């Protein structure tokens, strides 16, 4: 027996989907414009999660160059059938004529390699896949209603998939518009068969404050589906914005070997006002069945702070939970770049990296020289030691990234006369403001750069001379979460290097980047 603290995956791990194979659970989440995409986590007890790989991890599988922030890879579903893992997902935002939309990939080992995508002939988002016990396979997903009867209405469709050709066949059935009359964004659908009945679990209300989970039941996979009279079966929207966890929805169900049922789902933890810089995180909720319907968090009715898992051992520190601290070595699966592989510009170098400076800047929807990790804790110190022999016009350092339009940098910059300084800059809704600068030029040698977050205060510190880092500026974190900027993602902390469009052959050394949580979760 162990108690696990929610969230089970802190930081930007939205739209979780989970399946079980023997006594192993596998979980995937959305990653939008980040590369590699769709992390795969493994657990034997739902408590300790280790990342084993990524579904999208090599060039050529998918192309998301040019896709703006919070586009790219939306909600995936993972299932296992007959020795094969299946992930279905959507690549959102590709121009007409370019590959995009819903796709399926498979693997025999969840750590990879995963196949190249096969595109599916249905539009919309949030695809899921259901293997019936008669051998038939059913794809389902959501999209704006073709003939809406209220604004924001979506429709959940289901259609058979030929698992050999991986093509959709037969007719499509529209099975759901949401439990509540006038519901917007009925989405994130998943079908299950339990005791001979078909169940549809779906989110509605939009993936923000009004998010909710509802369930419906049918005798046939194609419906008609009848909603549970208890719908929505889990939401926090009636509890107000002062709740510790808001926006609860997008659930997926799994049954453990001992017969117990569980749901994983997303939620957000606001702090310092209604701002959730850690993004949409993954939570765990116990489920029981009563009168043929699932009851989420029985007796509690909301996401518990802690969940007792009878078959779990004591939680082990794991990278996935962000409970490891210290240097994040180049081999760590926590590292991500943007839209393309980091091997294009980064070479592992001891505990850190050598970065080839790129003309691309953080403001462009391409692959700048950027490597980052999720901010998983409200209070954290991220520290990098950077050696940057920059040419005029170039810059390299730390970045607190929300998106192309909104980020804060603490960088060594080289002026047109070659003088290097340490400068803090806030780009907010595409407008750049210098928020601090050290008066003395930066030396040739190592410069320590620190982002120290305490709630919504992001202090930026630097030590050009190896001494104690001094304050350069404080940025306002409430401008950096998705309530302020739009989109779906949490904040990333990373290193970057750019020549701001000029041809360059400069190389920058990041001796290491360390991540030290100061509080394991937002205080309550
Ligand atoms: C996800 C969908 C959603 O596909 O957010 O608004 C999307 N709805 O469920 C991105 O995570």
Coordinates of C-alpha atoms and ligand atoms in Angstrom, one line a residue:
X1 CA 0.0 0.0 0.0
X2 CA 1.3 3.5 -0.9
X3 CA -0.1 6.9 -1.0
X4 CA 0.8 9.0 -4.0
X5 CA 0.6 12.7 -4.1
X6 CA -1.3 14.3 -7.0
X7 CA -0.3 15.3 -9.6
X8 CA 1.4 12.0 -10.6
X9 CA 3.2 13.9 -13.4
X10 CA 3.8 17.6 -12.5
X11 CA 4.4 20.1 -15.2
X12 CA 3.1 20.3 -18.7
X13 CA 1.8 16.7 -19.2
X14 CA -1.8 17.3 -20.6
X15 CA -4.4 15.0 -22.1
X16 CA -3.0 11.7 -20.5
X17 CA -3.9 8.4 -21.9
X18 CA -3.1 5.1 -20.2
X19 CA -3.2 1.3 -20.9
X20 CA -2.1 -1.8 -19.1
X21 CA -0.2 -4.8 -20.3
X22 CA 0.3 -7.5 -17.6
X23 CA 1.3 -5.6 -14.5
X24 CA 2.7 -2.6 -16.5
X25 CA 1.0 0.6 -17.1
X26 CA 2.0 2.8 -20.1
X27 CA 1.0 6.5 -20.3
X28 CA 1.4 9.1 -23.0
X29 CA 0.6 12.9 -23.0
X30 CA 0.5 15.8 -25.5
X31 CA 3.6 17.8 -26.5
X32 CA 2.5 20.3 -29.1
X33 CA 5.5 22.0 -30.8
X34 CA 8.1 20.2 -28.7
X35 CA 10.4 17.5 -30.0
X36 CA 10.8 14.6 -29.3
X37 CA 7.0 14.3 -29.1
X38 CA 4.6 12.2 -27.0
X39 CA 6.6 10.9 -24.0
X40 CA 5.9 7.3 -23.0
X41 CA 5.9 6.5 -19.3
X42 CA 6.0 3.2 -17.6
X43 CA 4.8 2.2 -14.1
X44 CA 3.9 -1.0 -12.3
X45 CA 2.0 0.7 -9.5
X46 CA 0.5 4.0 -10.9
X47 CA 2.7 5.7 -8.3
X48 CA 6.3 5.7 -9.6
X49 CA 6.5 6.6 -13.3
X50 CA 9.7 6.3 -15.4
X51 CA 9.8 7.7 -18.9
X52 CA 11.0 5.0 -21.4
X53 CA 11.0 7.0 -24.6
X54 CA 9.0 9.1 -27.0
X55 CA 6.6 8.0 -29.8
X56 CA 7.8 10.7 -32.2
X57 CA 11.6 10.8 -31.9
X58 CA 13.2 10.9 -35.3
X59 CA 13.2 13.2 -38.3
X60 CA 11.0 11.9 -41.1
X61 CA 8.3 10.6 -38.9
X62 CA 6.4 13.9 -38.8
X63 CA 7.2 17.4 -39.9
X64 CA 6.1 20.2 -37.7
X65 CA 8.4 22.9 -38.9
X66 CA 6.5 26.2 -39.2
X67 CA 3.7 25.1 -36.8
X68 CA 3.0 27.9 -34.3
X69 CA 3.0 27.4 -30.5
X70 CA 0.3 25.1 -29.0
X71 CA -0.1 23.5 -32.5
X72 CA 1.5 20.2 -33.4
X73 CA 0.8 17.1 -31.4
X74 CA -2.5 17.2 -29.6
X75 CA -4.1 14.6 -27.3
X76 CA -2.8 11.0 -28.0
X77 CA -4.4 7.7 -27.0
X78 CA -2.3 4.6 -26.2
X79 CA -3.7 1.0 -26.4
X80 CA -2.2 -2.5 -26.5
X81 CA -3.6 -5.3 -28.5
X82 CA -2.2 -8.7 -29.6
X83 CA 1.4 -7.8 -28.7
X84 CA 1.3 -4.4 -30.5
X85 CA 1.1 -0.9 -28.9
X86 CA -1.1 1.6 -30.9
X87 CA -1.0 5.3 -30.5
X88 CA -3.5 7.5 -32.3
X89 CA -3.0 11.3 -32.3
X90 CA -3.5 14.5 -34.3
X91 CA -0.9 16.8 -35.9
X92 CA -2.7 20.2 -35.8
X93 CA -1.9 23.3 -37.8
X94 CA -0.2 22.0 -41.0
X95 CA -1.0 24.0 -44.1
X96 CA -3.4 22.6 -46.7
X97 CA -1.7 19.9 -48.8
X98 CA 0.9 19.0 -46.2
X99 CA 0.5 15.8 -44.2
X100 CA -1.5 16.5 -41.0
X101 CA -4.6 15.5 -39.1
X102 CA -5.3 12.2 -37.4
X103 CA -2.7 9.4 -37.6
X104 CA -1.9 6.0 -36.2
X105 CA 1.6 4.6 -35.2
X106 CA 2.5 1.3 -33.7
X107 CA 5.4 -0.4 -31.9
X108 CA 6.1 -3.7 -30.3
X109 CA 8.3 -2.1 -27.7
X110 CA 6.7 1.1 -26.1
X111 CA 10.3 2.5 -25.8
X112 CA 10.4 2.4 -29.6
X113 CA 11.0 2.4 -32.4
X114 CA 7.5 3.5 -33.3
X115 CA 6.4 3.2 -36.9
X116 CA 6.0 6.1 -39.3
X117 CA 2.5 7.5 -39.2
X118 CA -0.4 6.3 -41.3
X119 CA -2.8 9.2 -41.9
X120 CA -6.5 8.6 -41.2
X121 CA -9.2 9.8 -43.5
X122 CA -11.2 11.8 -40.8
X123 CA -10.7 15.3 -39.6
X124 CA -11.0 16.7 -36.1
X125 CA -9.0 16.0 -33.0
X126 CA -8.6 13.7 -30.0
X127 CA -8.7 10.3 -31.8
X128 CA -9.0 7.1 -29.8
X129 CA -9.0 3.5 -30.7
X130 CA -11.0 0.6 -29.2
X131 CA -10.4 -3.1 -29.8
X132 CA -13.6 -5.0 -29.4
X133 CA -13.6 -8.6 -28.2
X134 CA -15.1 -9.8 -31.5
X135 CA -11.8 -8.7 -33.3
X136 CA -13.3 -5.5 -34.7
X137 CA -11.4 -2.2 -34.2
X138 CA -13.1 1.2 -33.8
X139 CA -11.6 4.6 -34.2
X140 CA -13.3 7.6 -32.7
X141 CA -12.6 11.3 -32.3
X142 CA -14.2 14.7 -32.1
X143 CA -14.7 17.7 -34.5
X144 CA -16.9 20.7 -34.8
X145 CA -20.5 19.6 -35.5
X146 CA -21.2 19.6 -39.2
X147 CA -24.7 21.0 -38.6
X148 CA -24.5 22.6 -35.2
X149 CA -27.6 23.4 -33.2
X150 CA -25.7 25.5 -30.7
X151 CA -22.5 27.5 -30.9
X152 CA -19.3 25.6 -30.1
X153 CA -21.1 22.2 -30.5
X154 CA -18.8 19.3 -31.4
X155 CA -19.6 15.8 -32.4
X156 CA -17.9 12.6 -31.4
X157 CA -17.8 10.1 -34.3
X158 CA -16.9 6.4 -34.4
X159 CA -15.9 4.4 -37.4
X160 CA -14.4 1.0 -38.0
X161 CA -10.7 0.6 -38.7
X162 CA -9.2 -2.2 -40.7
X163 CA -6.2 -3.0 -38.5
X164 CA -4.2 -4.5 -41.4
X165 CA -4.5 -1.7 -44.0
X166 CA -4.9 0.8 -41.1
X167 CA -7.6 2.5 -43.2
X168 CA -11.1 3.6 -41.9
X169 CA -13.8 1.5 -43.5
X170 CA -17.6 1.6 -43.5
X171 CA -19.9 4.3 -42.3
X172 CA -19.3 6.9 -39.7
X173 CA -21.6 7.2 -36.7
X174 CA -22.0 10.4 -34.7
X175 CA -22.6 9.2 -31.2
X176 CA -22.3 12.2 -28.8
X177 CA -22.5 16.0 -28.4
X178 CA -21.9 16.2 -24.7
X179 CA -24.0 15.5 -21.6
X180 CA -25.2 19.0 -21.0
X181 CA -27.5 20.8 -23.4
X182 CA -25.4 23.5 -25.0
X183 CA -22.1 21.9 -24.0
X184 CA -19.1 23.2 -25.9
X185 CA -16.2 21.0 -26.9
X186 CA -17.3 17.4 -26.2
X187 CA -13.9 15.9 -26.8
X188 CA -11.2 13.6 -25.6
X189 CA -13.5 10.5 -26.2
X190 CA -12.5 7.0 -25.2
X191 CA -14.6 3.9 -25.7
X192 CA -14.4 0.8 -23.4
X193 CA -16.4 -2.4 -22.9
X194 CA -17.1 -3.4 -19.4
X195 CA -19.3 -6.4 -18.5
X196 CA -20.7 -6.5 -22.0
X197 CA -21.7 -2.8 -22.2
X198 CA -20.0 -0.1 -24.2
X199 CA -19.0 3.0 -22.4
X200 CA -18.0 6.4 -23.8
X201 CA -16.0 8.7 -21.6
X202 CA -15.6 12.2 -22.9
X203 CA -14.6 15.7 -21.7
X204 CA -16.7 18.7 -22.3
X205 CA -16.8 22.4 -21.5
X206 CA -13.4 23.2 -23.0
X207 CA -10.0 22.4 -21.5
X208 CA -10.0 25.3 -19.2
X209 CA -12.1 26.4 -16.2
X210 CA -15.3 24.7 -17.3
X211 CA -13.7 21.4 -18.1
X212 CA -15.7 18.3 -17.1
X213 CA -15.8 14.5 -17.6
X214 CA -19.0 12.7 -18.6
X215 CA -19.9 9.1 -19.4
X216 CA -22.5 7.4 -21.6
X217 CA -23.4 3.8 -22.2
X218 CA -24.7 1.7 -25.1
X219 CA -25.5 -1.8 -26.1
X220 CA -23.8 -1.5 -29.4
X221 CA -20.5 0.2 -30.1
X222 CA -22.1 2.6 -32.6
X223 CA -24.8 3.6 -30.1
X224 CA -27.2 4.9 -29.3
X225 CA -25.4 6.2 -26.2
X226 CA -27.4 7.2 -23.1
X227 CA -25.7 9.6 -20.7
X228 CA -25.3 8.8 -17.0
X229 CA -27.9 10.7 -15.0
X230 CA -25.0 11.7 -12.7
X231 CA -23.1 13.6 -15.4
X232 CA -20.8 15.3 -15.3
X233 CA -19.2 12.5 -13.2
X234 CA -16.1 14.6 -12.4
X235 CA -15.5 18.4 -12.6
X236 CA -14.2 21.2 -10.4
X237 CA -16.0 24.0 -12.3
X238 CA -18.7 24.4 -9.6
X239 CA -16.1 24.9 -7.0
X240 CA -14.9 28.3 -8.2
X241 CA -11.5 29.7 -9.2
X242 CA -10.1 29.6 -5.7
X243 CA -9.7 25.8 -5.9
X244 CA -6.2 24.3 -5.6
X245 CA -6.9 22.3 -8.8
X246 CA -9.1 23.6 -11.6
X247 CA -10.0 22.5 -15.2
X248 CA -10.4 18.9 -14.4
X249 CA -11.2 16.6 -17.4
X250 CA -9.9 14.6 -20.3
X251 CA -9.9 11.3 -18.4
X252 CA -8.9 7.8 -19.5
X253 CA -9.7 4.7 -17.6
X254 CA -7.6 1.6 -16.8
X255 CA -8.1 -1.5 -14.7
X256 CA -5.3 -2.9 -12.6
X257 CA -4.5 -6.6 -12.2
X258 CA -6.3 -6.7 -8.9
X259 CA -9.5 -5.6 -10.6
X260 CA -9.4 -2.0 -9.3
X261 CA -10.2 0.8 -11.6
X262 CA -8.4 4.1 -12.0
X263 CA -8.6 7.3 -14.1
X264 CA -5.8 9.6 -15.3
X265 CA -6.8 13.1 -16.2
X266 CA -5.6 16.6 -16.6
X267 CA -6.0 19.5 -14.2
X268 CA -4.2 22.8 -13.5
X269 CA -2.9 24.3 -10.2
X270 CA -3.2 28.1 -10.1
X271 CA -0.9 30.1 -7.8
X272 CA -0.2 33.8 -7.4
X273 CA -3.6 34.6 -8.8
X274 CA -5.5 32.6 -11.5
X275 CA -2.3 31.6 -13.3
X276 CA -1.1 28.0 -13.8
X277 CA 2.5 28.3 -15.1
X278 CA 3.1 24.6 -14.7
X279 CA 0.5 24.0 -17.4
X280 CA -2.0 21.2 -17.5
X281 CA -0.7 18.3 -15.4
X282 CA -1.6 14.6 -15.0
X283 CA -3.6 13.5 -12.0
X284 CA -4.8 10.1 -10.7
X285 CA -8.2 9.3 -9.3
X286 CA -9.7 6.0 -8.0
X287 CA -12.8 4.8 -9.7
X288 CA -15.4 2.2 -8.6
X289 CA -18.4 0.9 -10.4
X290 CA -21.9 1.2 -9.0
X291 CA -25.1 0.1 -10.8
X292 CA -23.2 -0.2 -14.1
X293 CA -21.6 3.3 -14.0
X294 CA -18.1 4.5 -13.0
X295 CA -17.9 6.7 -9.9
X296 CA -14.9 9.0 -9.8
X297 CA -13.2 9.6 -6.4
X298 CA -16.1 7.9 -4.5
X299 CA -17.1 9.7 -1.4
X300 CA -14.9 12.7 -2.3
X301 CA -16.1 13.8 -5.7
X302 CA -13.0 15.7 -6.6
X303 CA -9.3 15.1 -7.2
X304 CA -7.8 13.9 -3.9
X305 CA -4.5 15.5 -2.8
X306 CA -3.3 12.0 -2.1
X307 CA -4.4 8.7 -3.5
X308 CA -4.0 5.3 -1.8
X309 CA -2.9 2.6 -4.2
X310 CA -3.3 -0.8 -2.5
X311 CA -0.9 -2.7 -4.7
X312 CA 1.8 0.0 -4.8
X313 CA 5.2 0.0 -3.1
X314 CA 6.7 3.1 -1.6
X315 CA 7.2 5.9 -4.2
X316 CA 10.6 5.9 -5.7
X317 CA 12.3 9.2 -6.8
X318 CA 11.9 9.4 -10.5
X319 CA 12.7 11.8 -13.2
X320 CA 9.2 11.7 -14.4
X321 CA 7.8 13.1 -11.2
X322 CA 10.4 15.8 -11.3
X323 CA 11.5 14.6 -8.0
X324 CA 15.1 14.3 -9.0
X325 CA 17.1 17.4 -8.7
X326 CA 20.5 18.6 -9.7
X327 CA 22.3 18.5 -13.1
X328 CA 20.0 17.3 -15.9
X329 CA 22.5 15.3 -18.0
X330 CA 22.4 15.2 -21.8
X331 CA 21.0 11.7 -21.8
X332 CA 17.9 12.6 -19.8
X333 CA 14.6 12.2 -21.6
X334 CA 13.5 15.4 -20.0
X335 CA 15.3 17.5 -22.6
X336 CA 13.3 18.8 -25.5
X337 CA 13.9 21.0 -28.5
X338 CA 11.4 22.7 -30.8
X339 CA 10.0 21.1 -33.9
X340 CA 13.1 19.1 -34.8
X341 CA 15.9 17.1 -33.2
X342 CA 18.5 18.8 -31.0
X343 CA 21.2 16.7 -32.8
X344 CA 20.9 19.4 -35.5
X345 CA 22.7 21.9 -33.2
X346 CA 23.7 20.3 -29.9
X347 CA 26.4 17.9 -29.0
X348 CA 26.6 16.3 -25.6
X349 CA 29.7 17.6 -23.8
X350 CA 30.4 16.1 -20.4
X351 CA 27.6 17.2 -18.1
X352 CA 26.4 19.7 -20.6
X353 CA 26.2 20.6 -24.3
X354 CA 28.1 22.4 -27.0
X355 CA 25.5 24.4 -29.0
X356 CA 26.1 25.5 -32.5
X357 CA 24.6 29.0 -32.6
X358 CA 21.8 29.3 -35.1
X359 CA 20.5 32.3 -37.1
X360 CA 17.0 31.2 -36.0
X361 CA 15.5 33.1 -33.0
X362 CA 13.1 32.1 -30.3
X363 CA 10.4 34.2 -32.1
X364 CA 10.2 32.0 -35.2
X365 CA 8.1 28.8 -35.5
X366 CA 11.1 26.7 -36.6
X367 CA 14.0 25.0 -34.8
X368 CA 16.2 27.5 -33.0
X369 CA 19.2 26.3 -30.9
X370 CA 17.0 25.7 -27.8
X371 CA 17.0 22.9 -25.3
X372 CA 14.6 23.0 -22.4
X373 CA 12.9 21.1 -19.7
X374 CA 9.4 21.6 -18.1
X375 CA 9.0 23.9 -15.1
X376 CA 7.5 21.3 -12.8
X377 CA 7.6 23.2 -9.5
X378 CA 6.4 26.5 -8.4
X379 CA 9.6 27.3 -6.6
X380 CA 12.7 26.2 -8.5
X381 CA 16.2 27.3 -9.3
X382 CA 17.5 26.6 -12.8
X383 CA 21.2 27.3 -13.1
X384 CA 23.4 27.1 -16.2
X385 CA 27.1 27.8 -16.6
X386 CA 27.7 29.2 -20.1
X387 CA 30.9 30.0 -22.0
X388 CA 29.9 32.1 -25.0
X389 CA 32.7 33.5 -27.3
X390 CA 30.0 35.4 -29.3
X391 CA 30.4 37.5 -32.5
X392 CA 28.7 40.9 -32.7
X393 CA 24.9 40.6 -32.7
X394 CA 24.8 37.1 -31.1
X395 CA 23.3 36.1 -27.7
X396 CA 23.2 32.9 -25.6
X397 CA 21.8 32.1 -22.2
X398 CA 18.7 31.0 -20.3
X399 CA 15.1 31.3 -21.4
X400 CA 11.8 31.0 -19.6
X401 CA 9.6 30.0 -22.5
X402 CA 5.9 30.1 -23.0
X403 CA 5.9 30.5 -26.7
X404 CA 7.4 32.5 -29.6
X405 CA 5.6 35.7 -28.5
X406 CA 6.0 35.4 -24.8
X407 CA 9.3 34.6 -23.1
X408 CA 12.0 36.0 -20.8
X409 CA 15.7 35.6 -21.5
X410 CA 18.8 36.1 -19.4
X411 CA 21.6 36.1 -21.8
X412 CA 25.1 37.0 -22.6
X413 CA 24.8 39.4 -25.6
X414 CA 27.5 40.8 -27.9
X415 CA 26.9 44.4 -29.2
X416 CA 28.0 45.6 -32.6
X417 CA 31.4 46.6 -31.2
X418 CA 31.7 43.0 -29.8
X419 CA 31.3 44.1 -26.1
X420 CA 29.6 41.3 -24.2
X421 CA 27.0 42.0 -21.5
X422 CA 24.5 40.1 -19.4
X423 CA 21.0 41.3 -20.3
X424 CA 17.5 40.3 -19.2
X425 CA 14.7 40.8 -21.8
X426 CA 11.0 40.2 -21.6
X427 CA 9.1 39.6 -24.8
X428 CA 5.5 40.0 -24.1
X429 CA 2.8 39.6 -26.8
X430 CA 5.7 40.1 -29.3
X431 CA 6.9 43.3 -27.8
X432 CA 10.5 43.2 -26.3
X433 CA 11.6 45.2 -23.3
X434 CA 15.0 45.1 -21.7
X435 CA 14.3 44.6 -18.0
X436 CA 17.8 44.6 -16.6
X437 CA 21.5 44.6 -17.6
X438 CA 24.7 44.2 -15.7
X439 CA 26.8 47.4 -15.9
X440 CA 30.1 45.6 -16.4
X441 CA 31.1 43.6 -19.6
X442 CA 30.8 39.8 -19.4
X443 CA 34.2 38.0 -19.3
X444 CA 35.5 35.4 -21.8
X445 CA 35.2 32.7 -19.3
X446 CA 32.2 30.9 -17.7
X447 CA 29.2 33.0 -16.7
X448 CA 26.7 31.5 -14.2
X449 CA 23.1 32.4 -15.1
X450 CA 20.2 31.6 -12.8
X451 CA 16.4 31.7 -13.0
X452 CA 15.0 31.5 -9.5
X453 CA 11.2 31.2 -9.3
X454 CA 9.3 31.9 -6.1
X455 CA 5.7 31.8 -7.0
X456 CA 5.1 34.3 -9.8
X457 CA 8.4 36.1 -9.2
X458 CA 11.0 34.9 -11.7
X459 CA 14.3 36.4 -10.4
X460 CA 17.1 36.5 -13.0
X461 CA 20.6 36.4 -11.5
X462 CA 24.1 36.3 -13.0
X463 CA 27.6 35.8 -11.8
X464 CA 30.0 36.9 -14.6
X465 CA 33.1 36.3 -12.4
X466 CA 32.3 33.0 -10.7
X467 CA 31.2 34.7 -7.5
X468 CA 27.7 34.7 -6.0
X469 CA 25.0 35.5 -8.6
X470 CA 23.6 39.0 -8.3
X471 CA 20.1 40.1 -9.3
X472 CA 19.7 41.4 -12.9
X473 CA 15.9 41.6 -13.0
X474 CA 12.7 40.1 -11.8
X475 CA 10.1 39.1 -14.4
X476 CA 6.4 38.8 -13.7
X477 CA 5.4 35.1 -14.1
X478 CA 1.7 36.0 -14.4
X479 CA 2.4 37.2 -18.0
X480 CA 3.8 33.8 -18.9
X481 CA 1.1 31.2 -18.4
X482 CA -1.6 30.3 -20.9
X483 CA -4.3 32.3 -19.2
X484 CA -2.2 35.3 -20.1
X485 CA -0.9 34.2 -23.5
X486 CA -3.5 31.8 -24.9
X487 CA -2.5 28.2 -25.9
X488 CA -2.3 25.0 -24.0
X489 CA 1.2 24.7 -22.6
X490 CA 3.1 25.3 -19.4
X491 CA 6.4 27.0 -19.0
X492 CA 9.7 25.5 -20.1
X493 CA 13.1 26.5 -18.7
X494 CA 16.0 26.2 -21.1
X495 CA 19.2 27.3 -22.8
X496 CA 19.4 28.9 -26.2
X497 CA 21.9 30.5 -28.6
X498 CA 21.1 32.7 -31.6
X499 CA 23.0 35.0 -34.0
X500 CA 19.8 36.9 -34.7
X501 CA 19.7 36.1 -38.4
X502 CA 23.4 36.5 -39.2
X503 CA 25.5 33.8 -40.7
X504 CA 27.6 32.2 -37.9
X505 CA 30.0 29.5 -36.9
X506 CA 30.1 30.3 -33.2
X507 CA 29.9 27.5 -30.7
X508 CA 28.7 28.0 -27.1
X509 CA 29.4 25.7 -24.2
X510 CA 26.7 25.1 -21.7
X511 CA 28.8 23.4 -18.9
X512 CA 25.6 22.1 -17.3
X513 CA 22.1 23.0 -16.4
X514 CA 20.8 22.1 -13.0
X515 CA 17.2 22.1 -11.8
X516 CA 16.7 22.4 -8.0
X517 CA 13.1 22.4 -6.7
X518 CA 12.7 24.5 -3.6
X519 CA 9.1 23.3 -2.9
X520 CA 7.9 20.0 -4.3
X521 CA 4.4 21.3 -5.1
X522 CA 2.7 24.7 -5.0
X523 CA 2.0 25.3 -1.3
X524 CA -1.6 25.0 -0.3
Ligands
LIG1 C1 -6.8 18.6 -26.9 C2 -8.3 18.8 -26.7 C3 -8.3 20.2 -26.2 O1 -6.7 17.9 -28.1 O2 -7.1 20.7 -26.0 O3 -9.6 22.1 -26.2 C4 -6.3 20.0 -27.0 N1 -9.4 20.8 -26.2 O4 -8.8 17.9 -25.9 C5 -4.9 20.2 -26.8 O5 -4.4 19.5 -25.6

